[in-house]
Structure formats: C-alpha cells, structure tokens
Amino acid sequence: MTRRWPALWLACFTALGSSAHAAEPAAESAAERAAHPATTPPPPFAWESSEPLIRPPAGADQLFGVKDPSIVFHDNRYHVFFTTAGAGGWGLAYTSFADWKDAPQAPIFMLDKSPIGPGYRAAPQVFYFAPQKLWYLIYQGGDPMYSTTTNVADPRSWTAPKPFYAAVPDNVKDDKGQAGWLDFWIICDERKCHLFFTNDNGSFFRAETSIEQFPRGFSTPVVAMKERREDLFEASNTYRIEGSGQYLTLVEAMRADGRYFRAWLADRLDGEWRPIPGSDMNLFAGASNVKFKGRVWSEGVSHGEMVRAGIDQTLTIDPCKPLQFLYQGLDMVPGKKYEYIELPYRLGLITATGRNAISDLCKR
C-alpha cells in the first residue's frame, strides 16, 4: 500500500540475521503429488527469492522506491505496473520485458505522461475484462479509480481516471469522517465482479456489481473479515485457483521481522474465508520462510501480486506449477533513517519450493 499522507512504520522493519541458500525450485511430479493425498496436512510454504529485479532508473535521483506491483503475461511479455515514491509524491509507472533476466534493464515509463495524468496515484491492479474487450487499470487516487485501454503494451493509451463511487460510503469512513479505504482489488466470477479492499485497521471489505453493469453499480461495502489491525493490515489480493473450485486471498500483516502475507481459502468470493492450513498464523510468505541465493536484501515480504495463469478478470492461478509472487522488498542501508516516502523499496520475485496447500489442489 502507498499512503498519500506521511507516516512512519519503521518499527515494523528489523534487519534479518544472515544470508541463506535454497535448492532450485521445481514443480512436483504427478507421482510425488500422489504420494501426498489431500488428507495429508500440507507442509508450510517455502520460497526462494530473486535479487531486486525492478528499481528506480539510474540517474532518477528524485525517485526513492518502486512499490505495489501488478503483473500480467501477454503476447510473450511481462507487463508490470507499479507505484513510484519520489520527492514529488506518489505516482504510477510501467515496464515490460520478455524474460525475468531482462527486467533490470527494461525501460520504465511514467504514467503521468499518459492521460492518467499527474497527482496522487498508487497501488495499481491490471487485468483484461473479456466481456468488454478492454484492459482495466485499477488504482487509488484517494478513492478507487480506473482507466482503460485496448492495448496494454502502449502506456500512453490509458484513459483519464474515473471513480467507481460517486461518494465515499459512510461505513468506510473513520471517526473523523475521513475515507479509510485503500489497496483496491477487483476479481470476477461468472455472474459478478467483486471489489476488495482494506482499511489499515483490521477490516477486509467486499463490494459487488454484476458483470453486465461493471464498472458501475458497486454495492455498499460489507466487512468480509475482521481481525487485529496488525494481523489484517493492507495489500489484499485474491485469485481463482484453477480446477479446484476454490479462491485464495492474501492479506499483508505486520510483526517484528517485517511485513508478511497471510492466506485464506473460500468456496465463493462472497463466502466465508477460512485460514489456509500448514503453518502458524496461516503464513503465506515472509522473512521466516523465504530464502535467498545471495544476500538477504529484503526485510519481509510486502505488497505484491501472483504471476497469473491468464490475463482476464477471473485472476486465475495454476496450482500445478510453482507459485510465483512479485513483491516489494525493503532494501535499507543499516543504520540509516528514512521518512516513509523515502523507504528504498525494490521489486523482487519469490518462487515456491516444494509441496504446499495450493499445490495440493492440483488435479492434473
């Protein structure tokens, strides 16, 4: 998440102790999956992280960090949208590359040069809405906003921002009457599109509209989950798990060793979310289960997105392949003090290693 107001959350971030190494990630074979029937409790998630893949361009002295990535693979290229944090505030940017090894050298386009325009823009999400044959970019401009294009590879083609709501719903306002919603996320099933978001205070909200009405007609949000503020904080992202009849939701939380993600499963997007089995606090990814080939460059695992199996509004992931998650990692200089907007976030990729609760849902 990227706030429009200054804040200091550095107490959440503590340096990790030492470097670690892990074996190369590999997909589990059908025989190996058969040896672990669904009745066998899954082991905890385990991940291996890349080095930083996307960072502020060389010479961009006024940019401090890159955050909040959203990613699709289309026409044999990865298309990545993300937040920039700089001396001028928060904005959106885009980059594209054919292979992960090319990501560090890929040019970055600042989306304030498109009709999206300058001003506060943050926390993007991108998907192709097949019923309209349009790409949608969802982001926070204070309130939830969207732009569209017919060509995701042309960053200048996005339309000017439009709001989803004419006014802020009363039930997402705080005690002072200010909007308390952020990190907007849309996923659709066969009949409805669902808007999820958090409020940095332990509430996970959901609203809905019909496929036919989208992007208009969203209902008054309801609380889908409620926990302690630090245990259900921000940056939610939700996916359909191919072939399983299940949905996965990830929400960022906080603890002493940095930000981390927790995971829940549900049978329906408007159903009850239950903690994913396998580890304490339904841990998905964080400092305790991510290993690095080289230096431990990231303190925790923060706002990110899964690499999806497709591009459309169902946000489908394939449980039969090793999960990959593009995340923002905090690469701080030890002993240096930062204002919130100055935090040196970089984007890296974690890849799941071994069996886990999602790979156990593979039917192939």
Short mmCIF file of C-alpha atoms in Angstrom, two decimals:
data_model
loop_
_atom_site.label_atom_id
_atom_site.label_comp_id
_atom_site.label_asym_id
_atom_site.label_seq_id
_atom_site.Cartn_x
_atom_site.Cartn_y
_atom_site.Cartn_z
CA MET A 1 0.00 0.00 0.00
CA THR A 2 1.07 3.58 -0.56
CA ARG A 3 -0.38 6.30 1.60
CA ARG A 4 -1.00 9.84 0.45
CA TRP A 5 -0.03 11.16 3.88
CA PRO A 6 3.36 10.93 5.66
CA ALA A 7 3.72 8.12 8.18
CA LEU A 8 6.48 6.23 9.97
CA TRP A 9 6.10 2.48 10.14
CA LEU A 10 9.78 1.75 10.53
CA ALA A 11 9.17 -0.02 13.83
CA CYS A 12 7.75 -2.88 11.75
CA PHE A 13 11.03 -3.45 9.95
CA THR A 14 14.02 -5.11 11.58
CA ALA A 15 17.09 -6.42 9.81
CA LEU A 16 17.23 -10.11 9.01
CA GLY A 17 20.03 -12.03 10.58
CA SER A 18 22.01 -13.79 7.85
CA SER A 19 22.10 -14.97 4.27
CA ALA A 20 20.60 -18.30 3.28
CA HIS A 21 20.59 -20.56 0.27
CA ALA A 22 17.97 -22.94 -1.12
CA ALA A 23 17.72 -25.52 -3.85
CA GLU A 24 16.41 -24.59 -7.28
CA PRO A 25 12.60 -24.54 -7.29
CA ALA A 26 10.92 -27.41 -9.13
CA ALA A 27 7.38 -28.46 -9.90
CA GLU A 28 6.22 -31.54 -8.03
CA SER A 29 5.65 -34.55 -10.28
CA ALA A 30 2.33 -36.38 -10.52
CA ALA A 31 3.88 -39.32 -8.67
CA GLU A 32 5.06 -37.09 -5.86
CA ARG A 33 1.63 -35.49 -5.55
CA ALA A 34 0.01 -38.94 -5.48
CA ALA A 35 2.26 -39.84 -2.56
CA HIS A 36 0.70 -36.98 -0.58
CA PRO A 37 -3.08 -37.40 -0.74
CA ALA A 38 -5.31 -34.44 0.11
CA THR A 39 -5.95 -35.90 3.57
CA THR A 40 -2.28 -35.43 4.48
CA PRO A 41 -1.77 -31.99 6.04
CA PRO A 42 0.34 -29.80 3.74
CA PRO A 43 3.74 -28.58 4.89
CA PRO A 44 4.36 -24.86 5.39
CA PHE A 45 5.01 -22.69 2.34
CA ALA A 46 8.66 -22.27 1.38
CA TRP A 47 10.05 -19.74 -1.10
CA GLU A 48 13.24 -18.66 -2.81
CA SER A 49 13.77 -15.00 -3.71
CA SER A 50 15.49 -13.36 -6.63
CA GLU A 51 17.71 -10.34 -6.33
CA PRO A 52 15.93 -6.99 -6.85
CA LEU A 53 14.58 -7.02 -10.42
CA ILE A 54 12.97 -3.58 -10.75
CA ARG A 55 14.32 -0.45 -9.09
CA PRO A 56 14.26 3.30 -9.78
CA PRO A 57 16.07 4.07 -13.04
CA ALA A 58 19.74 5.03 -12.84
CA GLY A 59 20.03 8.76 -12.53
CA ALA A 60 16.49 9.21 -11.20
CA ASP A 61 17.68 10.90 -8.02
CA GLN A 62 14.21 12.13 -7.12
CA LEU A 63 12.75 8.60 -7.02
CA PHE A 64 13.27 6.72 -3.76
CA GLY A 65 11.44 3.45 -4.36
CA VAL A 66 9.19 1.30 -6.53
CA LYS A 67 6.23 -0.46 -4.89
CA ASP A 68 2.88 -2.24 -5.19
CA PRO A 69 3.41 -4.25 -8.42
CA SER A 70 0.69 -5.75 -10.61
CA ILE A 71 1.69 -8.10 -13.42
CA VAL A 72 0.27 -9.94 -16.45
CA PHE A 73 1.98 -12.10 -19.07
CA HIS A 74 0.56 -11.26 -22.52
CA ASP A 75 1.90 -11.64 -26.06
CA ASN A 76 5.06 -13.31 -24.72
CA ARG A 77 5.92 -10.39 -22.47
CA TYR A 78 5.51 -9.48 -18.83
CA HIS A 79 3.70 -6.19 -18.31
CA VAL A 80 4.30 -4.68 -14.87
CA PHE A 81 2.57 -1.67 -13.33
CA PHE A 82 3.75 -0.24 -10.03
CA THR A 83 3.84 2.74 -7.68
CA THR A 84 6.75 5.16 -7.62
CA ALA A 85 7.70 7.04 -4.46
CA GLY A 86 9.62 10.25 -5.03
CA ALA A 87 10.25 13.80 -3.98
CA GLY A 88 7.14 14.82 -5.90
CA GLY A 89 4.91 12.27 -4.14
CA TRP A 90 3.31 9.06 -5.37
CA GLY A 91 2.75 8.08 -9.00
CA LEU A 92 2.35 5.13 -11.34
CA ALA A 93 4.82 3.59 -13.79
CA TYR A 94 5.02 0.76 -16.33
CA THR A 95 7.69 -1.57 -17.64
CA SER A 96 7.72 -4.62 -19.92
CA PHE A 97 10.16 -7.43 -20.70
CA ALA A 98 10.19 -10.90 -22.27
CA ASP A 99 12.20 -12.69 -19.57
CA TRP A 100 12.96 -12.05 -15.91
CA LYS A 101 16.66 -11.69 -16.67
CA ASP A 102 15.78 -8.65 -18.79
CA ALA A 103 13.77 -6.91 -16.07
CA PRO A 104 16.63 -4.88 -14.52
CA GLN A 105 17.41 -3.22 -17.87
CA ALA A 106 13.83 -2.74 -19.08
CA PRO A 107 12.86 0.93 -19.64
CA ILE A 108 10.36 2.48 -17.24
CA PHE A 109 7.53 4.73 -18.46
CA MET A 110 5.99 7.20 -16.01
CA LEU A 111 2.22 7.06 -16.41
CA ASP A 112 1.75 10.73 -15.55
CA LYS A 113 2.79 11.21 -19.19
CA SER A 114 -0.40 9.40 -20.24
CA PRO A 115 -3.99 10.66 -19.85
CA ILE A 116 -3.90 9.18 -16.33
CA GLY A 117 -2.04 12.39 -15.59
CA PRO A 118 -0.10 13.71 -12.60
CA GLY A 119 -1.26 13.77 -9.00
CA TYR A 120 -1.66 11.13 -6.33
CA ARG A 121 -1.85 7.70 -7.97
CA ALA A 122 -0.85 4.43 -6.29
CA ALA A 123 -1.36 0.67 -5.80
CA PRO A 124 -2.30 -0.44 -9.33
CA GLN A 125 -4.00 -3.64 -10.44
CA VAL A 126 -4.22 -4.66 -14.12
CA PHE A 127 -6.45 -7.21 -15.87
CA TYR A 128 -8.28 -7.79 -19.15
CA PHE A 129 -12.07 -7.56 -18.86
CA ALA A 130 -13.07 -10.04 -21.57
CA PRO A 131 -16.78 -9.09 -21.83
CA GLN A 132 -15.81 -5.57 -22.97
CA LYS A 133 -12.51 -6.47 -24.66
CA LEU A 134 -10.82 -3.78 -22.56
CA TRP A 135 -7.85 -3.69 -20.25
CA TYR A 136 -8.53 -2.13 -16.85
CA LEU A 137 -6.02 -0.45 -14.56
CA ILE A 138 -7.40 -0.08 -11.03
CA TYR A 139 -5.63 2.26 -8.60
CA GLN A 140 -6.13 4.54 -5.66
CA GLY A 141 -6.39 8.24 -6.28
CA GLY A 142 -7.63 8.75 -2.77
CA ASP A 143 -10.77 6.83 -3.73
CA PRO A 144 -10.85 3.79 -6.07
CA MET A 145 -10.25 4.87 -9.68
CA TYR A 146 -9.84 3.14 -13.03
CA SER A 147 -8.53 3.73 -16.55
CA THR A 148 -8.94 1.55 -19.64
CA THR A 149 -7.12 0.75 -22.88
CA THR A 150 -7.35 -1.70 -25.79
CA ASN A 151 -3.55 -2.11 -25.84
CA VAL A 152 -1.79 -2.96 -22.59
CA ALA A 153 1.61 -2.60 -24.33
CA ASP A 154 1.02 1.11 -25.08
CA PRO A 155 1.37 3.03 -21.80
CA ARG A 156 0.28 6.28 -23.46
CA SER A 157 -3.12 4.81 -24.37
CA TRP A 158 -4.75 4.69 -20.94
CA THR A 159 -7.86 6.84 -20.48
CA ALA A 160 -8.24 9.57 -17.88
CA PRO A 161 -9.19 8.41 -14.36
CA LYS A 162 -12.80 7.65 -13.47
CA PRO A 163 -14.19 6.82 -10.00
CA PHE A 164 -16.11 3.68 -9.07
CA TYR A 165 -18.20 5.51 -6.46
CA ALA A 166 -19.83 8.94 -6.71
CA ALA A 167 -19.22 9.43 -2.97
CA VAL A 168 -17.35 7.64 -0.20
CA PRO A 169 -19.63 5.09 1.51
CA ASP A 170 -20.30 6.05 5.12
CA ASN A 171 -19.21 2.69 6.52
CA VAL A 172 -15.63 3.09 5.27
CA LYS A 173 -15.16 6.49 6.92
CA ASP A 174 -13.19 6.77 10.13
CA ASP A 175 -14.24 8.53 13.35
CA LYS A 176 -13.27 11.87 11.83
CA GLY A 177 -15.35 11.29 8.70
CA GLN A 178 -12.31 10.66 6.51
CA ALA A 179 -12.16 7.87 3.93
CA GLY A 180 -10.45 4.81 5.38
CA TRP A 181 -10.13 2.59 2.31
CA LEU A 182 -7.12 1.62 0.23
CA ASP A 183 -5.44 -1.06 -1.93
CA PHE A 184 -8.39 -1.78 -4.20
CA TRP A 185 -8.66 -5.17 -5.88
CA ILE A 186 -11.22 -6.50 -8.37
CA ILE A 187 -11.92 -10.12 -9.30
CA CYS A 188 -14.94 -11.54 -11.15
CA ASP A 189 -16.73 -14.88 -11.17
CA GLU A 190 -19.35 -15.99 -13.69
CA ARG A 191 -22.01 -13.52 -12.52
CA LYS A 192 -20.44 -10.72 -10.50
CA CYS A 193 -17.37 -8.55 -10.10
CA HIS A 194 -16.17 -8.15 -6.53
CA LEU A 195 -14.20 -5.18 -5.16
CA PHE A 196 -12.00 -5.98 -2.16
CA PHE A 197 -10.02 -3.52 -0.04
CA THR A 198 -8.67 -2.96 3.47
CA ASN A 199 -8.57 -0.01 5.86
CA ASP A 200 -5.25 -0.37 7.75
CA ASN A 201 -7.30 -1.11 10.85
CA GLY A 202 -8.08 -4.83 10.73
CA SER A 203 -11.06 -4.82 8.34
CA PHE A 204 -11.26 -6.55 4.97
CA PHE A 205 -14.16 -5.27 2.87
CA ARG A 206 -16.04 -6.55 -0.17
CA ALA A 207 -18.50 -4.90 -2.58
CA GLU A 208 -20.08 -6.29 -5.74
CA THR A 209 -21.71 -5.44 -9.04
CA SER A 210 -22.98 -7.56 -11.92
CA ILE A 211 -20.79 -8.50 -14.87
CA GLU A 212 -23.21 -6.56 -17.10
CA GLN A 213 -23.01 -3.36 -15.02
CA PHE A 214 -19.25 -3.34 -14.40
CA PRO A 215 -17.56 -0.91 -13.73
CA ARG A 216 -20.73 0.79 -12.48
CA GLY A 217 -23.20 -0.24 -9.79
CA PHE A 218 -20.94 -1.36 -6.95
CA SER A 219 -22.86 -2.01 -3.74
CA THR A 220 -22.22 -0.59 -0.29
CA PRO A 221 -19.16 -2.46 1.03
CA VAL A 222 -19.54 -5.09 3.73
CA VAL A 223 -16.90 -6.45 6.13
CA ALA A 224 -15.71 -9.86 4.89
CA MET A 225 -13.16 -10.41 7.69
CA LYS A 226 -12.19 -8.57 10.87
CA GLU A 227 -9.06 -9.14 12.99
CA ARG A 228 -6.46 -7.15 14.91
CA ARG A 229 -5.00 -4.24 12.98
CA GLU A 230 -1.52 -5.75 12.73
CA ASP A 231 -2.87 -9.17 11.66
CA LEU A 232 -5.09 -7.92 8.80
CA PHE A 233 -3.45 -4.75 7.61
CA GLU A 234 -3.42 -3.99 3.86
CA ALA A 235 -2.48 -5.00 0.27
CA SER A 236 -5.09 -7.75 -0.19
CA ASN A 237 -5.04 -9.77 -3.42
CA THR A 238 -7.47 -12.54 -4.39
CA TYR A 239 -7.34 -15.31 -7.03
CA ARG A 240 -9.30 -18.19 -8.51
CA ILE A 241 -7.40 -21.49 -8.15
CA GLU A 242 -7.76 -23.33 -11.45
CA GLY A 243 -9.63 -26.65 -11.35
CA SER A 244 -10.24 -26.56 -7.60
CA GLY A 245 -13.48 -24.64 -7.06
CA GLN A 246 -11.53 -22.57 -4.51
CA TYR A 247 -10.45 -18.95 -4.17
CA LEU A 248 -7.30 -17.68 -2.44
CA THR A 249 -7.00 -14.36 -0.61
CA LEU A 250 -3.72 -12.92 0.64
CA VAL A 251 -3.55 -10.01 3.09
CA GLU A 252 -0.43 -8.30 4.37
CA ALA A 253 0.23 -8.29 8.11
CA MET A 254 2.99 -6.97 10.41
CA ARG A 255 5.30 -8.47 13.00
CA ALA A 256 8.78 -7.96 14.42
CA ASP A 257 10.67 -9.44 11.45
CA GLY A 258 8.84 -7.28 8.88
CA ARG A 259 5.75 -7.38 6.72
CA TYR A 260 4.39 -10.77 5.68
CA PHE A 261 1.36 -12.27 3.94
CA ARG A 262 -1.32 -14.50 5.42
CA ALA A 263 -3.59 -16.72 3.28
CA TRP A 264 -7.24 -17.80 3.33
CA LEU A 265 -9.42 -20.03 1.14
CA ALA A 266 -13.11 -19.78 0.26
CA ASP A 267 -15.58 -21.67 -1.92
CA ARG A 268 -17.11 -18.41 -3.21
CA LEU A 269 -15.93 -14.84 -3.48
CA ASP A 270 -18.86 -13.79 -1.30
CA GLY A 271 -18.37 -16.76 1.05
CA GLU A 272 -16.58 -17.34 4.34
CA TRP A 273 -12.78 -17.13 4.30
CA ARG A 274 -11.00 -19.86 6.27
CA PRO A 275 -7.27 -19.85 7.19
CA ILE A 276 -5.16 -21.92 4.82
CA PRO A 277 -3.63 -24.93 6.62
CA GLY A 278 0.03 -25.64 7.10
CA SER A 279 1.56 -23.04 9.42
CA ASP A 280 1.01 -20.73 12.35
CA MET A 281 -0.98 -17.57 11.54
CA ASN A 282 -1.74 -19.11 8.11
CA LEU A 283 1.61 -17.77 6.90
CA PHE A 284 1.97 -17.46 3.13
CA ALA A 285 5.25 -15.58 2.67
CA GLY A 286 7.52 -13.63 4.99
CA ALA A 287 11.01 -13.41 6.44
CA SER A 288 10.74 -16.80 8.17
CA ASN A 289 10.02 -18.86 5.03
CA VAL A 290 11.83 -17.00 2.22
CA LYS A 291 15.43 -17.92 1.40
CA PHE A 292 17.88 -16.00 -0.77
CA LYS A 293 20.53 -17.24 -3.17
CA GLY A 294 22.77 -14.33 -2.25
CA ARG A 295 22.46 -11.56 0.29
CA VAL A 296 19.25 -11.17 2.27
CA TRP A 297 18.28 -7.89 0.65
CA SER A 298 14.62 -7.66 1.72
CA GLU A 299 13.18 -7.15 5.16
CA GLY A 300 9.97 -9.14 4.94
CA VAL A 301 7.55 -9.58 2.03
CA SER A 302 5.24 -6.67 1.31
CA HIS A 303 2.61 -5.55 -1.26
CA GLY A 304 2.74 -7.72 -4.39
CA GLU A 305 0.89 -9.96 -6.81
CA MET A 306 0.89 -13.56 -8.00
CA VAL A 307 2.03 -14.35 -11.53
CA ARG A 308 -1.28 -15.50 -13.03
CA ALA A 309 -2.08 -18.30 -15.48
CA GLY A 310 -4.11 -15.92 -17.66
CA ILE A 311 -4.94 -12.27 -18.13
CA ASP A 312 -8.69 -11.98 -17.63
CA GLN A 313 -10.96 -10.78 -14.84
CA THR A 314 -11.07 -14.22 -13.14
CA LEU A 315 -7.45 -13.75 -11.96
CA THR A 316 -6.72 -17.47 -12.26
CA ILE A 317 -3.58 -19.12 -10.88
CA ASP A 318 -2.36 -22.64 -11.74
CA PRO A 319 -1.77 -24.84 -8.66
CA CYS A 320 0.11 -27.39 -10.79
CA LYS A 321 3.03 -25.00 -11.36
CA PRO A 322 5.33 -23.49 -8.73
CA LEU A 323 3.70 -20.31 -7.44
CA GLN A 324 5.47 -17.04 -8.19
CA PHE A 325 4.82 -13.76 -6.41
CA LEU A 326 6.24 -10.38 -7.44
CA TYR A 327 6.68 -8.39 -4.24
CA GLN A 328 8.08 -5.18 -2.83
CA GLY A 329 11.10 -5.74 -0.64
CA LEU A 330 12.70 -3.21 1.65
CA ASP A 331 16.42 -2.88 0.88
CA MET A 332 17.52 -0.49 3.64
CA VAL A 333 21.00 0.72 4.43
CA PRO A 334 21.74 -0.40 8.02
CA GLY A 335 21.67 2.48 10.47
CA LYS A 336 20.17 4.98 8.03
CA LYS A 337 16.94 6.74 8.97
CA TYR A 338 14.17 7.24 6.42
CA GLU A 339 10.93 9.14 6.14
CA TYR A 340 8.12 6.86 4.97
CA ILE A 341 8.18 8.04 1.35
CA GLU A 342 11.97 7.62 1.25
CA LEU A 343 11.95 3.90 2.08
CA PRO A 344 14.05 2.09 -0.57
CA TYR A 345 11.53 -0.43 -1.85
CA ARG A 346 12.56 -2.66 -4.76
CA LEU A 347 10.62 -5.34 -6.65
CA GLY A 348 11.72 -8.97 -6.50
CA LEU A 349 10.26 -12.39 -7.31
CA ILE A 350 9.71 -15.27 -4.91
CA THR A 351 9.13 -18.78 -6.26
CA ALA A 352 7.58 -21.58 -4.20
CA THR A 353 9.74 -24.61 -3.50
CA GLY A 354 8.21 -27.98 -2.73
CA ARG A 355 4.71 -29.01 -1.77
CA ASN A 356 2.21 -26.65 -0.11
CA ALA A 357 -1.52 -26.16 0.44
CA ILE A 358 -2.03 -24.69 -3.05
CA SER A 359 -0.03 -27.33 -4.94
CA ASP A 360 -2.12 -29.96 -3.14
CA LEU A 361 -5.14 -28.61 -5.06
CA CYS A 362 -3.62 -29.62 -8.41
CA LYS A 363 -5.87 -32.13 -10.21
CA ARG A 364 -3.54 -32.96 -13.11
#
